[in-house]
Tab-separated table of C-alpha atoms and ligand atoms in Angstrom:
chain	number	residue	atom	x	y	z
S	13	UNK	CA	-0.166	0.013	-0.327
S	14	UNK	CA	0.702	3.012	-1.074
S	15	UNK	CA	0.666	6.120	1.883
S	16	UNK	CA	-1.039	9.303	-0.066
S	17	UNK	CA	-2.636	11.164	2.932
S	18	UNK	CA	-1.935	11.565	7.358
S	19	UNK	CA	-4.072	13.037	8.882
S	20	UNK	CA	-3.027	14.083	12.473
S	21	UNK	CA	-5.128	15.594	15.390
S	22	UNK	CA	-6.798	17.853	12.626
S	23	UNK	CA	-8.909	20.719	14.870
S	24	UNK	CA	-10.328	23.751	13.348
S	25	UNK	CA	-12.895	26.261	14.174
S	26	UNK	CA	-14.751	29.672	13.179
S	27	UNK	CA	-14.036	32.999	15.328
S	28	UNK	CA	-16.960	34.486	15.355
S	29	UNK	CA	-15.843	38.224	15.602
S	30	UNK	CA	-19.359	39.486	16.241
S	31	UNK	CA	-20.893	37.461	18.812
S	32	UNK	CA	-16.860	37.183	20.336
S	33	UNK	CA	-16.818	33.542	20.719
S	34	UNK	CA	-15.254	30.649	18.981
S	35	UNK	CA	-17.244	27.284	16.795
S	36	UNK	CA	-15.850	23.979	16.559
S	37	UNK	CA	-16.234	22.619	12.932
S	38	UNK	CA	-14.252	19.408	14.384
S	39	UNK	CA	-11.980	18.826	16.678
S	40	UNK	CA	-9.160	16.245	16.929
S	41	UNK	CA	-9.993	14.191	13.593
S	42	UNK	CA	-6.561	11.775	12.465
S	43	UNK	CA	-7.060	10.102	9.605
S	44	UNK	CA	-4.585	8.248	6.760
S	45	UNK	CA	-6.022	7.327	2.843
S	46	UNK	CA	-3.719	5.426	0.699
S	47	UNK	CA	-4.099	5.352	-2.667
S	48	UNK	CA	-6.632	4.033	-4.169
S	49	UNK	CA	-8.741	4.498	-1.364
S	50	UNK	CA	-12.163	5.786	-1.816
S	51	UNK	CA	-13.699	7.434	1.632
S	52	UNK	CA	-16.580	8.518	2.265
S	53	UNK	CA	-17.485	11.769	4.593
S	54	UNK	CA	-20.393	11.406	6.523
S	55	UNK	CA	-22.354	13.299	8.776
S	56	UNK	CA	-25.520	15.291	9.785
S	57	UNK	CA	-25.736	19.202	8.751
S	58	UNK	CA	-23.273	21.267	9.856
S	59	UNK	CA	-20.958	18.675	11.186
S	60	UNK	CA	-18.033	19.990	9.405
S	61	UNK	CA	-17.422	17.741	5.780
S	62	UNK	CA	-17.321	20.270	3.536
S	63	UNK	CA	-15.100	22.280	6.073
S	64	UNK	CA	-12.405	19.417	6.350
S	65	UNK	CA	-12.038	18.683	2.658
S	66	UNK	CA	-10.920	22.854	2.548
S	67	UNK	CA	-8.813	22.439	5.320
S	68	UNK	CA	-7.171	19.725	3.501
S	69	UNK	CA	-7.363	21.750	0.401
S	70	UNK	CA	-5.214	24.137	2.413
S	71	UNK	CA	-8.662	27.074	1.455
S	72	UNK	CA	-9.173	26.593	5.337
S	73	UNK	CA	-5.526	26.979	8.144
S	74	UNK	CA	-6.679	24.426	11.357
S	75	UNK	CA	-6.210	25.704	14.422
S	76	UNK	CA	-3.931	22.809	14.633
S	77	UNK	CA	-2.772	19.095	13.709
S	78	UNK	CA	-0.953	18.003	10.915
S	79	UNK	CA	-2.478	17.080	6.719
S	80	UNK	CA	0.772	15.377	5.540
S	81	UNK	CA	0.894	14.975	1.928
S	82	UNK	CA	3.407	12.262	0.000
S	83	UNK	CA	4.001	14.607	-2.812
S	84	UNK	CA	5.742	13.888	-6.317
S	85	UNK	CA	8.974	15.939	-4.343
S	86	UNK	CA	8.224	14.121	-0.502
S	87	UNK	CA	5.894	14.653	2.521
S	88	UNK	CA	4.262	17.960	3.070
S	89	UNK	CA	2.901	19.527	5.003
S	90	UNK	CA	-0.156	21.052	3.765
S	91	UNK	CA	-1.439	22.762	7.060
S	92	UNK	CA	2.265	24.761	7.072
S	93	UNK	CA	3.125	24.826	3.407
S	94	UNK	CA	3.846	27.916	1.779
S	95	UNK	CA	1.566	28.982	-0.827
S	96	UNK	CA	3.775	28.538	-3.421
S	97	UNK	CA	4.247	25.314	-3.237
S	98	UNK	CA	0.067	24.901	-2.519
S	99	UNK	CA	-0.313	26.463	-5.892
S	100	UNK	CA	1.838	23.990	-7.360
S	101	UNK	CA	0.507	21.123	-6.051
S	102	UNK	CA	-3.222	22.049	-6.583
S	103	UNK	CA	-1.633	22.062	-10.381
S	104	UNK	CA	-0.395	18.856	-10.633
S	105	UNK	CA	-1.441	16.309	-7.432
S	106	UNK	CA	-4.544	17.202	-5.759
S	107	UNK	CA	-7.638	18.224	-7.007
S	108	UNK	CA	-11.750	19.851	-5.553
S	109	UNK	CA	-14.716	18.985	-7.366
S	110	UNK	CA	-17.602	21.056	-5.965
S	111	UNK	CA	-20.756	21.615	-7.826
S	112	UNK	CA	-19.850	24.924	-8.465
S	113	UNK	CA	-17.921	26.123	-11.370
S	114	UNK	CA	-15.496	28.995	-11.160
S	115	UNK	CA	-16.346	30.480	-15.199
S	116	UNK	CA	-14.519	32.909	-16.493
S	117	UNK	CA	-15.380	35.468	-18.853
S	118	UNK	CA	-14.715	35.273	-22.780
S	119	UNK	CA	-12.842	31.647	-22.376
S	120	UNK	CA	-14.876	28.650	-24.136
S	121	UNK	CA	-16.040	25.245	-22.106
S	122	UNK	CA	-13.521	23.444	-24.059
S	123	UNK	CA	-10.742	25.819	-23.406
S	124	UNK	CA	-11.544	25.617	-19.472
S	125	UNK	CA	-11.699	21.579	-20.039
S	126	UNK	CA	-8.425	21.862	-21.797
S	127	UNK	CA	-6.661	23.985	-19.598
S	128	UNK	CA	-5.113	21.535	-17.041
S	129	UNK	CA	-3.753	19.403	-20.191
S	130	UNK	CA	-2.363	21.869	-21.551
S	131	UNK	CA	-0.748	22.997	-18.406
S	132	UNK	CA	0.804	19.535	-18.031
S	133	UNK	CA	2.226	20.676	-21.159
S	134	UNK	CA	-0.065	18.715	-23.943
S	135	UNK	CA	-0.610	20.235	-27.445
S	136	UNK	CA	-3.100	22.554	-27.995
S	137	UNK	CA	-4.920	20.082	-30.020
S	138	UNK	CA	-4.477	17.152	-28.407
S	139	UNK	CA	-5.774	19.527	-25.143
S	140	UNK	CA	-9.132	20.174	-27.346
S	141	UNK	CA	-9.570	16.913	-28.795
S	142	UNK	CA	-9.572	15.122	-24.592
S	143	UNK	CA	-11.821	17.879	-23.462
S	144	UNK	CA	-15.055	17.029	-26.152
S	145	UNK	CA	-13.990	13.956	-25.251
S	146	UNK	CA	-15.005	14.372	-22.043
S	147	UNK	CA	-17.916	17.151	-22.124
S	148	UNK	CA	-19.425	14.814	-24.507
S	149	UNK	CA	-19.528	12.312	-21.819
S	150	UNK	CA	-20.924	13.958	-19.010
S	151	UNK	CA	-23.741	15.017	-21.683
S	152	UNK	CA	-22.434	19.177	-22.762
S	153	UNK	CA	-24.389	18.956	-25.823
S	154	UNK	CA	-21.860	20.108	-28.961
S	155	UNK	CA	-23.552	23.766	-29.640
S	156	UNK	CA	-22.292	24.449	-26.792
S	157	UNK	CA	-18.295	23.318	-26.567
S	158	UNK	CA	-17.128	26.527	-27.835
S	159	UNK	CA	-19.771	29.207	-25.573
S	160	UNK	CA	-19.086	30.555	-22.636
S	161	UNK	CA	-20.565	28.643	-20.138
S	162	UNK	CA	-21.241	32.060	-17.921
S	163	UNK	CA	-24.251	31.784	-19.321
S	164	UNK	CA	-24.722	27.725	-19.143
S	165	UNK	CA	-27.374	26.492	-16.685
S	166	UNK	CA	-26.482	25.074	-12.996
S	167	UNK	CA	-25.752	21.837	-14.529
S	168	UNK	CA	-24.767	22.241	-17.560
S	169	UNK	CA	-21.906	24.214	-16.183
S	170	UNK	CA	-21.582	21.431	-13.672
S	171	UNK	CA	-20.961	19.399	-16.047
S	172	UNK	CA	-18.134	21.288	-17.650
S	173	UNK	CA	-16.946	21.326	-14.079
S	174	UNK	CA	-16.627	17.957	-13.617
S	175	UNK	CA	-15.003	17.470	-16.931
S	176	UNK	CA	-12.306	19.836	-16.106
S	177	UNK	CA	-11.887	18.819	-12.376
S	178	UNK	CA	-11.285	15.362	-13.638
S	179	UNK	CA	-9.334	14.898	-17.330
S	180	UNK	CA	-6.390	14.756	-15.636
S	181	UNK	CA	-5.358	12.312	-13.565
S	182	UNK	CA	-4.274	13.440	-9.621
S	183	UNK	CA	-2.867	11.738	-6.524
S	184	UNK	CA	-5.572	13.125	-4.060
S	185	UNK	CA	-9.031	14.115	-5.370
S	186	UNK	CA	-11.517	16.004	-2.570
S	187	UNK	CA	-15.324	15.828	-3.987
S	188	UNK	CA	-17.664	18.082	-2.299
S	189	UNK	CA	-21.327	16.785	-3.674
S	190	UNK	CA	-20.459	16.498	-6.734
S	191	UNK	CA	-23.628	14.862	-8.074
S	192	UNK	CA	-25.939	17.412	-6.924
S	193	UNK	CA	-27.775	19.138	-9.765
S	194	UNK	CA	-26.834	16.456	-12.703
S	195	UNK	CA	-28.901	14.499	-15.020
S	196	UNK	CA	-28.593	10.825	-14.862
S	197	UNK	CA	-26.138	10.436	-17.728
S	198	UNK	CA	-23.606	13.021	-16.247
S	199	UNK	CA	-24.126	11.260	-12.357
S	200	UNK	CA	-23.149	7.554	-14.184
S	201	UNK	CA	-20.809	9.409	-16.253
S	202	UNK	CA	-19.107	10.423	-13.013
S	203	UNK	CA	-18.963	7.415	-11.123
S	204	UNK	CA	-17.673	5.542	-14.057
S	205	UNK	CA	-14.562	8.126	-14.287
S	206	UNK	CA	-14.104	7.273	-10.329
S	207	UNK	CA	-13.580	3.863	-10.718
S	208	UNK	CA	-11.174	4.561	-13.411
S	209	UNK	CA	-9.711	7.033	-11.439
S	210	UNK	CA	-9.760	4.382	-8.189
S	211	UNK	CA	-8.452	2.076	-10.416
S	212	UNK	CA	-5.340	3.879	-11.569
S	213	UNK	CA	-3.709	4.619	-7.638
S	214	UNK	CA	-6.175	8.154	-6.808
S	215	UNK	CA	-6.648	7.976	-3.513
S	216	UNK	CA	-10.201	10.483	-3.084
S	217	UNK	CA	-11.810	12.119	-0.083
S	218	UNK	CA	-15.826	12.681	-0.878
S	219	UNK	CA	-18.992	13.857	0.835
S	220	UNK	CA	-21.836	13.071	-1.218
S	221	UNK	CA	-25.973	13.379	-1.706
S	222	UNK	CA	-26.711	10.449	-2.551
S	223	UNK	CA	-24.196	7.586	-1.092
S	224	UNK	CA	-25.411	4.998	-2.864
S	225	UNK	CA	-23.800	6.664	-6.342
S	226	UNK	CA	-20.655	5.491	-5.516
S	227	UNK	CA	-21.977	2.871	-3.048
S	228	UNK	CA	-18.793	0.041	-4.685
S	229	UNK	CA	-16.643	2.431	-5.262
S	230	UNK	CA	-16.343	3.137	-0.992
S	231	UNK	CA	-13.628	1.425	1.219
S	232	UNK	CA	-13.838	3.087	4.072
S	233	UNK	CA	-16.592	5.775	5.889
S	234	UNK	CA	-15.481	8.474	8.954
S	235	UNK	CA	-18.966	10.138	10.053
S	236	UNK	CA	-18.662	13.607	11.631
S	237	UNK	CA	-21.598	13.695	13.661
S	238	UNK	CA	-20.838	14.992	17.157
S	239	UNK	CA	-19.691	12.117	19.555
S	240	UNK	CA	-19.981	9.690	16.715
S	241	UNK	CA	-17.254	7.025	17.269
S	242	UNK	CA	-13.988	7.961	16.463
S	243	UNK	CA	-12.387	7.391	12.855
S	244	UNK	CA	-10.322	4.928	14.358
S	245	UNK	CA	-13.458	2.527	15.048
S	246	UNK	CA	-15.288	3.632	11.767
S	247	UNK	CA	-13.713	1.231	9.665
S	248	UNK	CA	-15.863	-1.173	7.113
S	249	UNK	CA	-18.923	1.170	8.767
S	250	UNK	CA	-21.878	-0.121	6.450
S	251	UNK	CA	-22.986	3.750	4.474
Y	3	ATP	N1	-16.483	30.966	6.886
Y	3	ATP	C1	-17.111	30.090	7.688
Y	3	ATP	N2	-17.150	30.909	8.988
Y	3	ATP	C2	-18.169	30.796	10.164
Y	3	ATP	N3	-18.208	29.090	10.047
Y	3	ATP	C3	-18.289	28.387	9.298
Y	3	ATP	C4	-17.782	29.015	7.778
Y	3	ATP	N4	-17.577	27.512	7.162
Y	3	ATP	C5	-18.575	26.474	7.951
Y	3	ATP	N5	-18.550	27.191	9.117
Y	3	ATP	C6	-19.546	26.778	10.107
Y	3	ATP	O1	-18.802	25.145	10.350
Y	3	ATP	C7	-19.692	24.063	10.644
Y	3	ATP	C8	-19.231	22.939	9.862
Y	3	ATP	O2	-19.524	24.206	8.669
Y	3	ATP	P1	-19.705	22.687	6.856
Y	3	ATP	O3	-20.308	23.245	5.639
Y	3	ATP	O4	-18.137	22.292	6.699
Y	3	ATP	O5	-20.775	21.544	7.549
Y	3	ATP	P2	-21.165	19.883	6.550
Y	3	ATP	O6	-21.069	18.834	7.529
Y	3	ATP	O7	-20.240	20.614	5.663
Y	3	ATP	O8	-22.499	20.769	6.783
Y	3	ATP	P3	-23.795	20.389	5.292
Y	3	ATP	O9	-24.553	18.439	4.933
Y	3	ATP	O10	-24.863	21.513	6.094
Y	3	ATP	O11	-23.037	20.578	3.806
Y	3	ATP	C9	-21.301	24.710	10.597
Y	3	ATP	O12	-21.929	24.781	11.768
Y	3	ATP	C10	-21.143	26.014	9.796
Y	3	ATP	O13	-21.570	27.241	10.179
């Protein structure tokens, strides 16, 4: 087994300045993740699922604890790494799929999806061909490929978002309710792609509104509901 992530004693809260107090999002979380493992995060609303994903991705800084990631350059604590290293890792080794697309003015859907491949060194033409293949797989109509996603429907934007986020296999993939607002075709394409990525060694941590979609991929479940059993005791818990 190849270790990808080792989270040790991670604690995150939000300081509510206007209330003069601190709200705990999660407290003293520890678990590790191997290559090709799929970990489902579950828990009641507000249990801290999205906050944990964002803390691993370093959108948030934790109060304490470590997020040890085995990068191609060696072990790095994502909780303490320099911003420039985080930016590089996000481009090369760590992906984050949310239900929201960050569309950019006057950038076509196909260019947006092709971008990660181009940044990884593929030729513009090859990257575009591959981008179109993924747009088709997620059910984006060919008429829309050269259009700007800023005007797309919520579901169409989400499909472009998925195609872009999943086009390039990464070592660690964080998924925050990626199936929200997707139709059946896109959900099936997403699940097929996640299975492919898992088989190729991508480690994944995901929050899913309908975990049944990915039930066959799940290796472990962590329940962030306050007072739920500790992560170490949660292995092989049914969804
Ligand atoms: N930026 C923020 N500032 C202050 N409090 C926040 C912030 N983000 C999240 N919280 C609080 O942290 C707690 C955890 O929120 P989080 O969004 O991680 O929960 P969740 O488990 O993903 O919930 P849901 O299932 O409803 O999406 C909540 O009580 C929320 O109000």
